[in-house]
PDB file of C-alpha atoms in Angstrom:
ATOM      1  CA  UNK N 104     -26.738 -48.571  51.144  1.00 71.00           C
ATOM      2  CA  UNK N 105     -26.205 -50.716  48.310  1.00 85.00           C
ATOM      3  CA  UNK N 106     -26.588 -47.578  45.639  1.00 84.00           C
ATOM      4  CA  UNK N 107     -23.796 -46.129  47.412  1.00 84.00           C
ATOM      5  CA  UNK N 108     -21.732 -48.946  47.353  1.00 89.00           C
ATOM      6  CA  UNK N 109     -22.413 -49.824  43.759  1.00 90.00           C
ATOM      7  CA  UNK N 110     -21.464 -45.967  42.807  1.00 89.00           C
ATOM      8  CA  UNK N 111     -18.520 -45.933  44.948  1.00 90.00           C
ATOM      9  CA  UNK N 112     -17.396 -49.157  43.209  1.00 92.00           C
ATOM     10  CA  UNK N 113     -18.141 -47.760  39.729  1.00 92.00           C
ATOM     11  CA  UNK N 114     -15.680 -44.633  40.450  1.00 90.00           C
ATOM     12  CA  UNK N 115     -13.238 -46.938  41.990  1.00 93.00           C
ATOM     13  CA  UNK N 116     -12.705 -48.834  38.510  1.00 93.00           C
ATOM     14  CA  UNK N 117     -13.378 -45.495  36.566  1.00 93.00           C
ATOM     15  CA  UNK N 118     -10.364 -43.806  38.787  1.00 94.00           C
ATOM     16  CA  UNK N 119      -8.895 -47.429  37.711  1.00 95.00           C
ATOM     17  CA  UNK N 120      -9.418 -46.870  33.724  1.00 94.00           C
ATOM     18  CA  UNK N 121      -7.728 -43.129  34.444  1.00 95.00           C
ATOM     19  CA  UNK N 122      -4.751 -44.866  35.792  1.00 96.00           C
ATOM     20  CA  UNK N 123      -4.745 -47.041  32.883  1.00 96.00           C
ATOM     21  CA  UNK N 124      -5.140 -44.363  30.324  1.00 95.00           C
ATOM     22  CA  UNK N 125      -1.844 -42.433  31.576  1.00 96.00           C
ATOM     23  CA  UNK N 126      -0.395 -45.932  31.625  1.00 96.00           C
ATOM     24  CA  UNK N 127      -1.123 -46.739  27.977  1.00 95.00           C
ATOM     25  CA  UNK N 128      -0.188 -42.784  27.245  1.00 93.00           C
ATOM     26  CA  UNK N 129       3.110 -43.980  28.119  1.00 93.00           C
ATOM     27  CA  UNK N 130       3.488 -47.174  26.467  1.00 95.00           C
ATOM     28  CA  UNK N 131       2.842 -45.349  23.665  1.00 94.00           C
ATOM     29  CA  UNK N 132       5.919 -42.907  24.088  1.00 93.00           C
ATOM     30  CA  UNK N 133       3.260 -39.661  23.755  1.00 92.00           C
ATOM     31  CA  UNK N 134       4.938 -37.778  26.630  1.00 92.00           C
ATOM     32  CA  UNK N 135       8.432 -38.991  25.537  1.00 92.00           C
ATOM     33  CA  UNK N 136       7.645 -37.608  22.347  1.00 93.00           C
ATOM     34  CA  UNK N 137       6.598 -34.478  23.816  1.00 92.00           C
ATOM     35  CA  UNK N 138       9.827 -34.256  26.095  1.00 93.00           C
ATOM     36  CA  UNK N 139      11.772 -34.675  22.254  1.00 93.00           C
ATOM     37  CA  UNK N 140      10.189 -31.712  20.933  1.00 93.00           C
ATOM     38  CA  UNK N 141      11.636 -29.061  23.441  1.00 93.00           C
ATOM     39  CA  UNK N 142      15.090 -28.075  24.195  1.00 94.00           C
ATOM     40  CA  UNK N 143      16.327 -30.255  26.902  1.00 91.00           C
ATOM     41  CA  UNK N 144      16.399 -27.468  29.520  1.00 94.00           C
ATOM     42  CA  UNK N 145      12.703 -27.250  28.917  1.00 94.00           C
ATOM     43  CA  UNK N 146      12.149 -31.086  29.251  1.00 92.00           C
ATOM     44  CA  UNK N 147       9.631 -30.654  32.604  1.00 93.00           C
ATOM     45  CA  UNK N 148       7.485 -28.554  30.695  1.00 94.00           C
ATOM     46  CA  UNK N 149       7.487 -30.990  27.442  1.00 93.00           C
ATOM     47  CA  UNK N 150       6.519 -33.795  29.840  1.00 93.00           C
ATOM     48  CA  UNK N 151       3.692 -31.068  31.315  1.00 95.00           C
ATOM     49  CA  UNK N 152       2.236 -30.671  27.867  1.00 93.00           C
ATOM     50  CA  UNK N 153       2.397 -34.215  27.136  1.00 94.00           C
ATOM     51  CA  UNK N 154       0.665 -35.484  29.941  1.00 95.00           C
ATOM     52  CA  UNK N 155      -2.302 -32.937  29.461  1.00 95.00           C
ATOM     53  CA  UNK N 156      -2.390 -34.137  25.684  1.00 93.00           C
ATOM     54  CA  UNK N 157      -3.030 -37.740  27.634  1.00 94.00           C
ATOM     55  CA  UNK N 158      -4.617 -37.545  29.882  1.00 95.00           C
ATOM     56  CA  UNK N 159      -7.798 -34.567  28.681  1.00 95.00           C
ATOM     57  CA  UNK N 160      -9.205 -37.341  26.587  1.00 94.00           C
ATOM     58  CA  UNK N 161      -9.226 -39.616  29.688  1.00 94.00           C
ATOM     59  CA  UNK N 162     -10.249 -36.814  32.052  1.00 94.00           C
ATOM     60  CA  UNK N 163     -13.512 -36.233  29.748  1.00 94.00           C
ATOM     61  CA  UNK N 164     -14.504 -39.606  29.636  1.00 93.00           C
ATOM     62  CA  UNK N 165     -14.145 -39.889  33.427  1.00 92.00           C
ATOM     63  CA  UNK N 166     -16.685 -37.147  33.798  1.00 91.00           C
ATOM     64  CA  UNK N 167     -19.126 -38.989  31.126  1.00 92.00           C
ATOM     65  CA  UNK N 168     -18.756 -42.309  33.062  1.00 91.00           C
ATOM     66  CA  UNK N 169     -19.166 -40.588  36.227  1.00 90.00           C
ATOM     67  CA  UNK N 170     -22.238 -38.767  35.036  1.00 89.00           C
ATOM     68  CA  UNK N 171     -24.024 -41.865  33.616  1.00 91.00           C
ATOM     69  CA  UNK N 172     -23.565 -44.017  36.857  1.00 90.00           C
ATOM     70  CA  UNK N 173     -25.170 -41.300  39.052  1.00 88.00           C
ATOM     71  CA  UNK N 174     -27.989 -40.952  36.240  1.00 89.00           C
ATOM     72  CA  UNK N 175     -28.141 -44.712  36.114  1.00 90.00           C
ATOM     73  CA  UNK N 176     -27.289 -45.286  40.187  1.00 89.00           C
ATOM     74  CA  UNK N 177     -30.682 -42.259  40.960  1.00 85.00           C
ATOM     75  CA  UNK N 178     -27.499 -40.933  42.941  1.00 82.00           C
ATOM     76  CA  UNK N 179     -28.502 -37.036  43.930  1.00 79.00           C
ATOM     77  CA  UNK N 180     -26.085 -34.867  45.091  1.00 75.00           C
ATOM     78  CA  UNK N 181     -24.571 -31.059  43.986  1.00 75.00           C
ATOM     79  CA  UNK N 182     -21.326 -30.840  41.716  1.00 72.00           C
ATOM     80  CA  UNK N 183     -19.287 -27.608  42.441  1.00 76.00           C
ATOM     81  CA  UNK N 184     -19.168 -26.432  38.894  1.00 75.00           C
ATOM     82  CA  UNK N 185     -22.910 -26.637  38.980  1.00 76.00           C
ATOM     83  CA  UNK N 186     -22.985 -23.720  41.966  1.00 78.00           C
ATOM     84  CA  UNK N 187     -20.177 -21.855  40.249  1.00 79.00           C
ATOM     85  CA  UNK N 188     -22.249 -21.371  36.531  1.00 80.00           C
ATOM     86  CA  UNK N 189     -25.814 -20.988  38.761  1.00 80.00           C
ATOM     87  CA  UNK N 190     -23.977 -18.141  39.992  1.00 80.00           C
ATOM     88  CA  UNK N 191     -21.923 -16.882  36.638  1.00 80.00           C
ATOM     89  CA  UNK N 192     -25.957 -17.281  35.113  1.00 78.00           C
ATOM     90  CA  UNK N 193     -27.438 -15.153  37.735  1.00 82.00           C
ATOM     91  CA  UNK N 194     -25.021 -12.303  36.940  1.00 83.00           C
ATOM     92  CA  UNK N 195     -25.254 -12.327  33.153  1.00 86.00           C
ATOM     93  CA  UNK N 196     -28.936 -12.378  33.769  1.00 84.00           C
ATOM     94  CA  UNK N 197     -28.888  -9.275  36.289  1.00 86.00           C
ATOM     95  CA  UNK N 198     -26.509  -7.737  33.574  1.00 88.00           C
ATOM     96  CA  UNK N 199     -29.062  -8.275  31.160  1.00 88.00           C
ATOM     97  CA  UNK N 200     -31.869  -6.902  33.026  1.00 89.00           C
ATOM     98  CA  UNK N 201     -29.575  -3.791  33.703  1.00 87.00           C
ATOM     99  CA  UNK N 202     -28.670  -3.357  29.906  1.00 88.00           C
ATOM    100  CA  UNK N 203     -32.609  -3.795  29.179  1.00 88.00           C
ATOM    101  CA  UNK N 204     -34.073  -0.988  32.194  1.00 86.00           C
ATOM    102  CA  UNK N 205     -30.889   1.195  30.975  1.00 85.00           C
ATOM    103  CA  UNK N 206     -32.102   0.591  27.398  1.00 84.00           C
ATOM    104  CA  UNK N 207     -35.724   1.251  28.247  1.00 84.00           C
ATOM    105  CA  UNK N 208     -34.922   4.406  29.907  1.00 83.00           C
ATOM    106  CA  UNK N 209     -32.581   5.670  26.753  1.00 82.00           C
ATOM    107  CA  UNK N 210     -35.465   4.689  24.595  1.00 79.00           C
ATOM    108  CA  UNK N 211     -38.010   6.618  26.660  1.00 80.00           C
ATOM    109  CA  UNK N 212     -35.966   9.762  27.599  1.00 72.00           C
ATOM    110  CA  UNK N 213     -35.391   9.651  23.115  1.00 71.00           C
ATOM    111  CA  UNK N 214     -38.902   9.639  22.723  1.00 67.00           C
ATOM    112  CA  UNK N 215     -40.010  12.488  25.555  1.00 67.00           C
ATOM    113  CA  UNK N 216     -36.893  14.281  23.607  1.00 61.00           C
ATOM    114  CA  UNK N 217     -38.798  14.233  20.545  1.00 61.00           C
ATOM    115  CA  UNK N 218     -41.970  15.793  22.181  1.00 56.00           C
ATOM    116  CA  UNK N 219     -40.517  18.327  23.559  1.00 56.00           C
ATOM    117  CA  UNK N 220     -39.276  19.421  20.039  1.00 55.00           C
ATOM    118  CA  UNK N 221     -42.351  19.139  18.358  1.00 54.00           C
ATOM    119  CA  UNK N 222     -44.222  21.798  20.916  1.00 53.00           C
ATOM    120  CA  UNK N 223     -41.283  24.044  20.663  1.00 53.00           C
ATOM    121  CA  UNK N 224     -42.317  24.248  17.177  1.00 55.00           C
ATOM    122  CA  UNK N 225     -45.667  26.498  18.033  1.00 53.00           C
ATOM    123  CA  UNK N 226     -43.973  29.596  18.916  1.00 54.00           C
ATOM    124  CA  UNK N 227     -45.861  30.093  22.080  1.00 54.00           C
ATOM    125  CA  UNK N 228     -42.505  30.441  24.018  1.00 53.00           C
ATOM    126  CA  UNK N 229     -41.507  33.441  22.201  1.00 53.00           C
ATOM    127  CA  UNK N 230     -38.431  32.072  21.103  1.00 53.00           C
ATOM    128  CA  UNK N 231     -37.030  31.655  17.371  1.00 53.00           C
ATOM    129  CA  UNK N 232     -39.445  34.116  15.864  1.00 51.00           C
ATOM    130  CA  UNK N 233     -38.286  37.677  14.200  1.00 54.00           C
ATOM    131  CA  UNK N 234     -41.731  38.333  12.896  1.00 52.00           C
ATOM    132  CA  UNK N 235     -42.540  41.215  15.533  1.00 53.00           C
ATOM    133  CA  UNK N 236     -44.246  40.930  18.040  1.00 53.00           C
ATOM    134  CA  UNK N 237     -44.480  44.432  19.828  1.00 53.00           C
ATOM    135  CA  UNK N 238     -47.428  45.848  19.410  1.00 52.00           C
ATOM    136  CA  UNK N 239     -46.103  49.380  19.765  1.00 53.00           C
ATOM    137  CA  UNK N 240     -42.862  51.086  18.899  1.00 52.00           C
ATOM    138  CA  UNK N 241     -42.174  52.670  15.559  1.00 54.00           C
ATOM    139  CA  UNK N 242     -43.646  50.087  13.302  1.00 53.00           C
ATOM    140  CA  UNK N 243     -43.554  52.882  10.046  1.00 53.00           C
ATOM    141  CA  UNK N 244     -47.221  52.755  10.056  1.00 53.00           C
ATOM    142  CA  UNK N 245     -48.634  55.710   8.680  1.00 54.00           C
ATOM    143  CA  UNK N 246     -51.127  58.788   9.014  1.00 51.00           C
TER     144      UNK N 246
END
């Protein structure tokens, strides 16, 4: 009980140092400077841009902190990106393995390709050859 209440205190002040980051954003005019830079009709989407510039810094620090007090809490649990790149691995891998079989088989069929040509080379089929061949006929032999 008291790991849980020690980690739910520790995002409680780290969801307090977010609020503080956009707070000292502000202070420092960074999203009114962002407002200045687009035509006024566009001012919502200047203010967009300038929170995001804000507030990513604070966002990735958030995860850090977060990430070091479940590390330093022994707090186990699953994150949701976690399940969405176990899933994004597991198909590039199957891709892989499909490229690789698919490869394998090119690489095989190439090579049973080349065998094929090399017996084709003996004659035996009776293809490819004008050298005769008929034992009889008018072969200008002569008595």
């Amino acid at each position: 009980m008291k790991q849980k209440f020690l980690h739910h205190l520790g995002v409680g002040a780290g969801f307090l140092g977010l609020i503080g980051w956009f707070w000292a954003g502000r202070e420092l005019g960074i999203m009114d400077w962002a407002t200045q830079q687009v035509p006024p009709q566009f001012g919502g989407a200047g203010l967009m841009v300038g929170i995001i510039v804000v507030m990513t810094p604070g966002f990735f620090i958030w995860k850090w902190i977060n990430r070091w007090l479940e590390r330093t809490l022994s707090v186990t649990g699953i994150y949701y990106e976690d399940a969405y790149y176990a899933s994004m691995d597991k198909a590039q891998a199957d891709k892989k393995k499909a490229q690789q079989k698919d490869s394998q088989r090119r690489d095989q069929h190439h090579h049973e390709g080349r065998d094929n040509n090399a017996n084709d080379n003996d004659k035996s089929d009776g293809g490819g050859s004008d050298s005769g061949g008929d034992s009889g006929g008018d072969g200008g032999g002569g008595d």
